[in-house]
Tab-separated table of C-alpha atoms in Angstrom:
chain	number	residue	atom	x	y	z
Y	29	MET	CA	92.479	49.502	105.225
Y	30	PRO	CA	89.116	51.741	104.675
Y	31	LYS	CA	90.306	55.466	104.866
Y	32	LEU	CA	88.357	56.707	107.692
Y	33	VAL	CA	90.014	52.984	110.038
Y	34	LEU	CA	93.402	54.780	108.621
Y	35	GLY	CA	92.139	58.672	109.310
Y	36	LEU	CA	91.361	57.662	113.488
Y	37	TYR	CA	93.862	55.721	113.684
Y	38	PHE	CA	96.165	58.378	112.723
Y	39	LEU	CA	94.454	60.619	115.268
Y	40	SER	CA	94.890	58.211	118.113
Y	41	ALA	CA	98.437	58.287	117.716
Y	42	LEU	CA	98.558	62.917	117.577
Y	43	CYS	CA	96.096	62.936	119.756
Y	44	SER	CA	98.541	60.884	122.646
Y	45	ALA	CA	101.842	62.883	121.441
Y	46	SER	CA	99.284	66.860	121.500
Y	47	PRO	CA	100.126	69.364	124.068
Y	48	SER	CA	97.597	69.700	127.118
Y	49	TRP	CA	96.163	72.974	125.440
Y	50	VAL	CA	95.811	71.437	122.131
Y	51	LYS	CA	91.751	69.996	121.980
Y	52	PRO	CA	89.306	70.360	120.206
Y	53	VAL	CA	86.066	72.296	120.497
Y	54	LYS	CA	83.598	69.624	121.893
Y	55	HIS	CA	80.566	67.389	120.252
Y	56	LEU	CA	82.945	67.146	117.068
Y	57	ASN	CA	81.898	64.420	114.918
Y	58	ALA	CA	84.601	62.596	113.436
Y	59	GLN	CA	85.883	64.063	110.382
Y	60	GLU	CA	85.679	67.425	111.476
Y	61	LYS	CA	88.086	65.869	114.581
Y	62	LEU	CA	90.494	64.351	111.852
Y	63	ASN	CA	90.565	67.810	110.413
Y	64	PHE	CA	91.139	69.299	113.284
Y	65	TRP	CA	94.104	67.266	113.948
Y	66	THR	CA	95.121	66.425	110.333
Y	67	GLY	CA	94.831	70.492	110.308
Y	68	PHE	CA	97.270	70.013	113.139
Y	69	SER	CA	100.125	67.775	112.303
Y	70	LEU	CA	100.316	70.708	109.247
Y	71	PHE	CA	100.191	73.291	111.532
Y	72	ARG	CA	103.161	71.766	112.791
Y	73	SER	CA	104.877	70.856	109.553
Y	74	PRO	CA	108.121	73.020	108.740
Y	75	TRP	CA	108.527	73.977	105.147
Y	76	VAL	CA	111.233	73.318	102.511
Y	77	ALA	CA	112.742	74.659	99.803
Y	78	ALA	CA	112.072	73.812	96.089
Y	79	PRO	CA	112.525	72.041	94.671
Y	80	ALA	CA	113.029	68.598	96.846
Y	81	SER	CA	111.505	64.858	97.262
Y	82	THR	CA	109.291	66.440	100.021
Y	83	LYS	CA	106.729	67.734	97.114
Y	84	GLY	CA	103.550	68.172	99.602
Y	85	ARG	CA	105.155	71.170	101.565
Y	86	ASP	CA	107.869	72.373	99.651
Y	87	GLY	CA	107.839	76.630	98.360
Y	88	LEU	CA	109.188	77.705	101.706
Y	89	GLY	CA	110.475	82.120	100.807
Y	90	PRO	CA	111.914	82.998	99.363
Y	91	LEU	CA	111.699	85.444	101.906
Y	92	TYR	CA	109.712	84.357	104.766
Y	93	ASN	CA	110.317	84.996	108.916
Y	94	ALA	CA	109.062	80.691	109.527
Y	95	ARG	CA	108.952	77.160	108.277
Y	96	SER	CA	105.804	76.739	110.643
Y	97	CYS	CA	103.049	77.667	111.578
Y	98	ASP	CA	103.887	76.337	115.033
Y	99	ALA	CA	107.528	78.644	115.004
Y	100	CYS	CA	105.781	81.576	116.248
Y	101	HIS	CA	101.795	80.101	117.580
Y	102	HIS	CA	103.639	77.113	119.443
Y	103	ASN	CA	101.137	74.738	120.054
Y	104	GLY	CA	98.814	78.023	119.360
Y	105	ALA	CA	100.310	79.950	121.863
Y	106	HIS	CA	100.900	83.995	121.553
Y	107	GLY	CA	104.773	84.510	120.255
Y	108	LYS	CA	107.546	85.882	122.159
Y	109	LEU	CA	109.888	88.450	120.682
Y	110	PRO	CA	113.573	88.349	119.478
Y	111	ASN	CA	115.967	86.992	121.215
Y	112	ALA	CA	113.859	84.527	122.678
Y	113	GLY	CA	112.837	82.755	119.824
Y	114	PHE	CA	109.584	83.551	117.197
Y	115	GLY	CA	106.362	85.112	117.081
Y	116	LEU	CA	107.448	88.838	116.140
Y	117	VAL	CA	106.928	90.240	112.840
Y	118	VAL	CA	107.534	93.922	111.673
Y	119	ARG	CA	104.539	95.162	109.755
Y	120	LEU	CA	105.718	97.969	106.350
Y	121	GLY	CA	103.870	101.424	105.119
Y	122	LEU	CA	104.465	104.469	104.464
Y	123	THR	CA	104.154	107.146	107.565
Y	124	ASN	CA	100.065	107.806	107.785
Y	125	ARG	CA	99.383	106.010	104.301
Y	126	ALA	CA	97.880	103.393	103.607
Y	127	ALA	CA	100.951	101.556	100.950
Y	128	ALA	CA	103.338	98.793	101.041
Y	129	LEU	CA	107.644	100.467	102.121
Y	130	PRO	CA	108.941	100.227	98.211
Y	131	SER	CA	111.729	97.999	97.882
Y	132	TYR	CA	110.338	95.925	101.243
Y	133	GLY	CA	106.515	95.489	100.548
Y	134	GLU	CA	104.342	95.237	103.467
Y	135	GLN	CA	105.810	92.718	106.243
Y	136	LEU	CA	109.984	92.700	106.452
Y	137	GLN	CA	110.682	88.810	106.141
Y	138	THR	CA	113.843	88.073	108.192
Y	139	LEU	CA	115.340	85.539	107.095
Y	140	SER	CA	115.436	83.590	102.621
Y	141	ILE	CA	115.734	80.378	101.150
Y	142	ASP	CA	119.930	80.850	101.213
Y	143	SER	CA	119.705	79.775	105.144
Y	144	VAL	CA	118.134	76.548	104.344
Y	145	THR	CA	120.300	76.356	100.949
Y	146	HIS	CA	123.153	77.640	101.545
Y	147	ALA	CA	123.479	79.604	98.144
Y	148	ASN	CA	124.102	82.810	98.154
Y	149	SER	CA	121.099	85.145	95.721
Y	150	VAL	CA	118.146	85.476	97.635
Y	151	ALA	CA	119.169	88.440	99.940
Y	152	PRO	CA	117.318	88.577	103.771
Y	153	GLU	CA	115.256	92.305	103.258
Y	154	ALA	CA	116.782	92.769	106.584
Y	155	GLN	CA	118.554	92.192	110.376
Y	156	ILE	CA	116.836	92.986	113.267
Y	157	GLU	CA	116.862	93.465	117.056
Y	158	LEU	CA	114.438	94.839	120.206
Y	159	GLN	CA	116.041	97.338	122.665
Y	160	TRP	CA	113.734	98.516	125.526
Y	161	GLN	CA	113.153	101.975	126.318
Y	162	GLN	CA	112.175	103.950	129.373
Y	163	VAL	CA	108.948	105.866	128.581
Y	164	THR	CA	107.556	108.311	131.250
Y	165	LEU	CA	103.695	108.059	130.863
Y	166	SER	CA	101.815	111.829	132.006
Y	167	ILE	CA	98.026	111.082	132.842
Y	168	GLY	CA	96.814	114.017	134.558
Y	169	GLN	CA	99.202	114.952	137.205
Y	170	GLN	CA	100.530	112.216	137.390
Y	171	ARG	CA	104.334	110.906	135.822
Y	172	PHE	CA	104.532	106.719	135.018
Y	173	LYS	CA	107.607	104.169	134.217
Y	174	LEU	CA	106.882	102.416	130.981
Y	175	LYS	CA	109.029	100.265	128.099
Y	176	THR	CA	108.804	100.067	124.867
Y	177	PRO	CA	110.563	98.268	122.209
Y	178	ILE	CA	112.015	100.118	119.617
Y	179	LEU	CA	113.551	97.906	116.016
Y	180	LYS	CA	117.199	98.598	115.334
Y	181	LYS	CA	117.301	97.189	111.927
Y	182	SER	CA	120.900	96.348	110.085
Y	183	GLN	CA	122.331	94.370	106.764
Y	184	LEU	CA	118.982	96.525	104.914
Y	185	GLY	CA	119.853	93.462	101.704
Y	186	TYR	CA	117.621	95.692	98.625
Y	187	GLY	CA	118.108	99.907	99.421
Y	188	PRO	CA	117.373	102.584	102.540
Y	189	TRP	CA	114.293	102.676	104.240
Y	190	PRO	CA	112.892	106.616	103.014
Y	191	THR	CA	112.832	108.628	105.474
Y	192	ASN	CA	108.928	108.835	105.654
Y	193	SER	CA	108.164	104.595	106.236
Y	194	ALA	CA	106.026	103.835	108.777
Y	195	VAL	CA	107.677	100.209	112.056
Y	196	SER	CA	104.698	98.329	113.702
Y	197	LEU	CA	105.640	95.401	115.528
Y	198	ARG	CA	102.866	93.103	115.978
Y	199	LEU	CA	103.659	89.917	118.172
Y	200	ALA	CA	102.270	86.299	117.190
Y	201	PRO	CA	98.614	86.437	118.775
Y	202	ALA	CA	97.374	83.602	120.062
Y	203	LEU	CA	94.966	81.470	118.927
Y	204	PHE	CA	92.540	79.518	121.315
Y	205	GLY	CA	88.651	79.844	120.506
Y	206	LEU	CA	88.734	81.709	116.741
Y	207	GLY	CA	86.260	80.247	115.594
Y	208	ASP	CA	83.921	81.905	118.337
Y	209	ILE	CA	85.023	85.150	116.721
Y	210	GLU	CA	84.100	83.481	112.881
Y	211	ARG	CA	80.498	83.156	113.947
Y	212	VAL	CA	79.437	85.964	115.561
Y	213	SER	CA	77.828	88.414	112.519
Y	214	SER	CA	79.014	90.901	110.862
Y	215	ALA	CA	74.943	92.238	111.464
Y	216	GLU	CA	76.236	92.304	114.911
Y	217	ILE	CA	79.497	93.616	115.035
Y	218	LEU	CA	77.624	96.604	112.851
Y	219	ARG	CA	75.291	97.157	115.848
Y	220	GLY	CA	77.575	97.506	118.803
Y	221	ALA	CA	79.333	100.808	116.367
Y	222	ASP	CA	78.941	104.456	117.225
Y	223	PRO	CA	80.475	105.798	114.017
Y	224	GLU	CA	80.362	109.180	114.784
Y	225	ASP	CA	79.678	109.093	119.638
Y	226	THR	CA	75.707	109.140	118.833
Y	227	ASP	CA	75.630	107.966	122.113
Y	228	GLY	CA	78.077	111.208	122.809
Y	229	ASN	CA	79.890	108.401	125.935
Y	230	GLY	CA	82.957	109.250	124.294
Y	231	ILE	CA	83.240	105.536	122.313
Y	232	SER	CA	83.434	105.832	118.097
Y	233	GLY	CA	84.267	102.558	118.235
Y	234	LYS	CA	83.242	101.613	113.318
Y	235	ALA	CA	83.652	98.611	111.480
Y	236	ASN	CA	87.231	98.048	109.644
Y	237	LYS	CA	85.746	97.292	106.024
Y	238	VAL	CA	87.937	95.242	103.537
Y	239	LEU	CA	88.721	93.113	100.784
Y	240	ASN	CA	87.070	89.256	100.754
Y	241	ARG	CA	89.800	87.330	98.303
Y	242	GLU	CA	86.885	84.753	97.630
Y	243	SER	CA	84.060	87.299	96.714
Y	244	GLY	CA	85.896	90.264	95.797
Y	245	GLN	CA	83.569	92.574	98.310
Y	246	LEU	CA	83.917	94.547	100.531
Y	247	GLU	CA	83.175	92.227	104.488
Y	248	VAL	CA	83.463	93.174	107.818
Y	249	GLY	CA	87.042	93.214	109.135
Y	250	ARG	CA	87.628	90.979	112.222
Y	251	PHE	CA	90.706	89.449	112.539
Y	252	GLY	CA	94.307	90.707	113.154
Y	253	TYR	CA	94.963	93.864	115.064
Y	254	LYS	CA	94.024	96.663	112.886
Y	255	ALA	CA	90.591	93.645	112.218
Y	256	GLU	CA	92.170	93.358	108.430
Y	257	GLN	CA	91.057	90.188	107.848
Y	258	PRO	CA	87.893	88.848	107.043
Y	259	ASN	CA	87.895	85.168	107.587
Y	260	LEU	CA	89.862	82.634	109.280
Y	261	ARG	CA	90.826	81.573	105.427
Y	262	GLN	CA	91.403	84.061	104.491
Y	263	GLN	CA	93.653	85.317	107.579
Y	264	VAL	CA	95.724	81.580	108.185
Y	265	ALA	CA	96.533	82.031	103.633
Y	266	ALA	CA	97.983	86.082	104.693
Y	267	ALA	CA	99.517	84.381	107.509
Y	268	PHE	CA	101.368	81.467	104.890
Y	269	HIS	CA	102.153	84.036	102.839
Y	270	GLN	CA	103.733	87.063	104.656
Y	271	ASP	CA	105.414	84.470	107.013
Y	272	ILE	CA	105.802	81.588	105.249
Y	273	GLY	CA	106.152	82.212	101.283
Y	274	ILE	CA	103.783	80.217	100.758
Y	275	THR	CA	101.261	81.343	97.801
Y	276	SER	CA	98.190	79.749	98.192
Y	277	TRP	CA	94.787	80.446	95.723
Y	278	LEU	CA	93.856	83.608	97.698
Y	279	TYR	CA	97.507	85.149	97.793
Y	280	PRO	CA	99.228	83.082	94.616
Y	281	LYS	CA	101.946	85.697	93.851
Y	282	GLN	CA	105.204	85.237	95.637
Y	283	ASN	CA	105.463	87.086	97.923
Y	284	CYS	CA	108.050	89.159	96.521
Y	285	THR	CA	108.216	93.154	95.119
Y	286	ALA	CA	108.849	94.048	91.235
Y	287	SER	CA	112.934	95.279	92.438
Y	288	GLN	CA	113.903	91.680	95.007
Y	289	THR	CA	114.685	89.828	91.262
Y	290	ALA	CA	116.230	87.063	92.576
Y	291	CYS	CA	114.123	86.425	94.806
Y	292	LEU	CA	111.311	86.654	91.829
Y	293	ASN	CA	113.310	84.283	89.246
Y	294	ALA	CA	113.856	81.988	92.569
Y	295	ASP	CA	111.981	78.454	91.866
Y	296	THR	CA	108.843	77.899	93.052
Y	297	GLY	CA	106.338	75.373	94.574
Y	298	ASN	CA	103.862	75.289	92.858
Y	299	SER	CA	101.889	72.073	92.811
Y	300	THR	CA	100.932	70.378	89.342
Y	301	GLN	CA	96.804	71.220	90.274
Y	302	GLU	CA	96.168	74.671	91.370
Y	303	GLN	CA	99.974	76.054	90.391
Y	304	VAL	CA	100.285	77.317	94.209
Y	305	GLU	CA	102.113	75.898	96.827
Y	306	ILE	CA	99.031	75.066	98.877
Y	307	THR	CA	96.603	73.219	98.176
Y	308	ARG	CA	93.203	74.447	98.770
Y	309	GLU	CA	92.451	71.070	100.335
Y	310	LYS	CA	95.476	71.182	102.808
Y	311	LEU	CA	94.510	75.542	103.366
Y	312	GLN	CA	90.955	74.083	104.618
Y	313	LEU	CA	92.778	72.073	106.709
Y	314	VAL	CA	95.038	74.434	109.059
Y	315	ALA	CA	91.701	77.123	109.403
Y	316	GLN	CA	89.898	74.552	110.612
Y	317	PHE	CA	92.296	73.671	112.443
Y	318	ASN	CA	91.964	77.032	113.825
Y	319	ALA	CA	88.579	77.367	113.696
Y	320	PHE	CA	87.734	73.984	116.195
Y	321	LEU	CA	91.056	75.164	118.787
Y	322	ARG	CA	89.512	74.976	121.565
Y	323	PRO	CA	89.328	78.552	123.301
Y	324	ALA	CA	91.455	79.391	126.640
Y	325	TYR	CA	88.782	78.911	129.633
Y	326	SER	CA	90.627	80.134	132.309
Y	327	SER	CA	90.264	77.310	136.245
Y	328	LYS	CA	90.763	80.559	137.765
Y	329	PRO	CA	87.471	82.032	140.104
Y	330	ALA	CA	86.349	85.205	138.907
Y	331	SER	CA	85.909	88.219	141.449
Y	332	PRO	CA	82.326	88.976	141.231
Y	333	ALA	CA	83.658	93.001	142.601
Y	334	GLY	CA	86.259	92.130	140.267
Y	335	GLU	CA	83.927	92.079	137.641
Y	336	GLN	CA	81.052	95.367	138.733
Y	337	LEU	CA	84.008	97.501	139.279
Y	338	PHE	CA	85.114	96.466	134.917
Y	339	ASN	CA	81.892	97.577	133.834
Y	340	THR	CA	81.300	100.727	136.078
Y	341	VAL	CA	84.853	102.707	135.735
Y	342	GLY	CA	83.609	101.900	132.202
Y	343	CYS	CA	85.498	99.104	130.395
Y	344	GLN	CA	82.969	96.787	129.036
Y	345	LEU	CA	81.492	99.795	127.201
Y	346	CYS	CA	84.753	98.157	124.473
Y	347	HIS	CA	85.202	94.886	125.717
Y	348	SER	CA	81.359	94.225	126.054
Y	349	ALA	CA	80.130	90.760	125.208
Y	350	PHE	CA	78.137	89.186	121.989
Y	351	SER	CA	74.200	87.779	122.394
Y	352	GLN	CA	75.473	84.150	122.152
Y	353	ILE	CA	79.831	84.987	122.704
Y	354	ASN	CA	81.901	86.401	125.146
Y	355	VAL	CA	85.092	86.934	124.441
Y	356	TYR	CA	85.373	90.264	125.600
Y	357	SER	CA	85.818	92.661	122.789
Y	358	ASN	CA	82.705	94.505	120.119
Y	359	LEU	CA	85.822	93.465	117.424
Y	360	LEU	CA	85.108	97.380	116.227
Y	361	LEU	CA	88.020	99.792	115.916
Y	362	HIS	CA	89.003	102.440	118.484
Y	363	ASP	CA	91.521	105.865	118.742
Y	364	LEU	CA	93.727	104.169	121.705
Y	365	GLY	CA	95.570	107.347	121.138
Y	366	ALA	CA	99.445	108.782	120.275
Y	367	GLU	CA	100.844	106.716	121.927
Y	368	LEU	CA	100.084	104.268	120.542
Y	369	GLY	CA	99.722	104.694	117.585
Y	370	ASP	CA	101.508	103.076	114.366
Y	371	HIS	CA	101.416	105.970	111.591
Y	372	ARG	CA	100.391	103.007	109.310
Y	373	PRO	CA	97.158	102.389	108.598
Y	374	VAL	CA	95.295	99.417	106.739
Y	375	SER	CA	91.386	100.123	105.440
Y	376	LEU	CA	89.788	101.955	107.179
Y	377	ALA	CA	91.728	102.065	110.477
Y	378	THR	CA	93.758	104.924	110.977
Y	379	GLY	CA	97.411	105.229	112.402
Y	380	GLN	CA	95.337	104.803	116.322
Y	381	GLU	CA	93.297	102.641	115.499
Y	382	TRP	CA	93.208	99.471	117.144
Y	383	ARG	CA	90.583	96.128	116.768
Y	384	THR	CA	89.705	95.659	120.948
Y	385	SER	CA	91.822	92.875	121.620
Y	386	PRO	CA	89.452	89.904	123.348
Y	387	LEU	CA	90.131	89.684	126.771
Y	388	ARG	CA	89.649	85.467	127.023
Y	389	GLY	CA	91.679	83.140	127.361
Y	390	ILE	CA	93.912	86.329	129.753
Y	391	ALA	CA	94.210	84.723	131.796
Y	392	ARG	CA	96.933	81.672	129.832
Y	393	LYS	CA	98.887	83.910	128.253
Y	394	LEU	CA	99.289	85.949	131.650
Y	395	LYS	CA	101.431	82.426	132.595
Y	396	ARG	CA	104.012	82.198	130.061
Y	397	GLN	CA	107.175	84.213	131.775
Y	398	PRO	CA	107.798	87.088	130.419
Y	399	VAL	CA	103.895	88.498	130.365
Y	400	ARG	CA	103.972	89.999	127.201
Y	401	LEU	CA	100.423	91.911	125.755
Y	402	LEU	CA	99.484	94.744	123.790
Y	403	HIS	CA	100.059	94.711	120.035
Y	404	ASP	CA	103.829	94.519	119.899
Y	405	GLY	CA	104.431	92.917	123.854
Y	406	ARG	CA	104.953	96.590	125.409
Y	407	ALA	CA	102.897	95.492	128.443
Y	408	GLY	CA	104.980	93.592	131.153
Y	409	SER	CA	101.115	93.520	133.509
Y	410	VAL	CA	97.481	93.923	132.628
Y	411	GLU	CA	97.801	97.601	134.596
Y	412	ASP	CA	100.854	98.465	132.435
Y	413	ALA	CA	97.742	97.539	129.080
Y	414	ILE	CA	95.151	99.818	130.848
Y	415	LEU	CA	97.568	102.510	131.175
Y	416	TRP	CA	98.670	102.919	127.817
Y	417	HIS	CA	95.306	103.066	126.885
Y	418	GLY	CA	94.919	106.736	126.222
Y	419	GLY	CA	92.502	108.155	123.546
Y	420	GLU	CA	88.557	106.954	123.359
Y	421	ALA	CA	89.409	104.904	126.844
Y	422	SER	CA	91.397	108.409	128.626
Y	423	GLU	CA	88.309	107.938	130.341
Y	424	THR	CA	88.627	104.957	131.388
Y	425	ARG	CA	92.452	104.784	133.056
Y	426	ALA	CA	91.204	107.747	134.635
Y	427	ASN	CA	88.852	105.881	136.425
Y	428	PHE	CA	90.828	103.124	137.304
Y	429	LEU	CA	93.370	105.417	138.378
Y	430	ALA	CA	90.886	106.969	140.810
Y	431	LEU	CA	90.312	103.640	142.343
Y	432	ALA	CA	91.737	102.444	145.523
Y	433	ASP	CA	93.823	99.904	145.429
Y	434	GLN	CA	92.541	97.421	147.265
Y	435	GLN	CA	89.546	98.016	144.357
Y	436	LYS	CA	92.398	98.849	141.121
Y	437	HIS	CA	93.301	94.869	142.980
Y	438	ALA	CA	90.149	94.249	142.250
Y	439	LEU	CA	90.148	94.553	139.154
Y	440	ILE	CA	92.857	93.680	138.165
Y	441	GLN	CA	92.762	90.286	139.621
Y	442	PHE	CA	88.960	89.227	137.432
Y	443	ILE	CA	90.804	90.007	134.507
Y	444	SER	CA	93.712	87.590	135.302
Y	445	SER	CA	90.062	85.230	135.755
Y	446	LEU	CA	89.222	85.604	132.472
């Protein structure tokens, strides 16, 4: 039977079994549709420790957070916090320095191959749990009771952390419509930048500049909470490397620090052709799944009054549209104040700067309970997320708080419909 016909049989079977949210964008040709569903299959497949008879997907870890992409981004949706499933990672560094944490690296891995091989050779880096702390946020003369997650760590596998450690919790984001972000040109992103606030409106968005590992050049960052990756292929490769412990041509070295000798000496799942654990072809297929995953368009009717308030209050200064695409984000970095800061710089992004999160698709996110918004899931509602916006967004937040209750409701209703 011809390869394409076999592929179409595979595509038909996978389509019929896939959840309603997992759909490709329209106007793909037959090969692109096949690549989408093949990428989705790889996205869902759990990796196993090497050596294994399953040569196509062995090489898990040795240190990792999950065994598949789907474990954190189930059916493309955002992740869950600890005690409710996978989906939150802990980024590490040194306070106000763009440096990894000695002995631990850039991300905390809470699992190791010992849990699947039942050996006792590679220790996980730590165990974690989250505790919620109530905080009082003072805005002008008003006081608000909010909650923030506090990381509690135990069973440190590679020694104590230095006193100047920087810890940043990151909730796995939803993946719908990432191809639209990929298609925005760097020139258009840069046109919206105003790092010196030359127009005097209090908004000084800037583009992050990050290394493209393929070209070796610095490029505009667009993916990640701090715009730390320049394209989807590298974003996917970084997630394989940090979250699952899978090497690729973009990240060919094992995710082990120099002091993690057992990790460095563990068996790998390297292919004989490429000497890495995921081939270029498979990495590209997973990247294409991400690129072709249909945006989360809402069926809710938008509130015209809320949309007008969205613009007059000042939300659109950052959550803006591009010429051909509107994801409700300028993809630039903005200082959102000390309350949201993590003291962990990434390239040009300071500890208080975050990429404007796209609001398109928030209606789908609000359907999942409990609601988790912002980079660490601390906001349980749209209003809470607005209240956490300080720094450059302080004036917009003040404008929101000055609205009558009916106007606030209309604005929140509009955002919730996106």
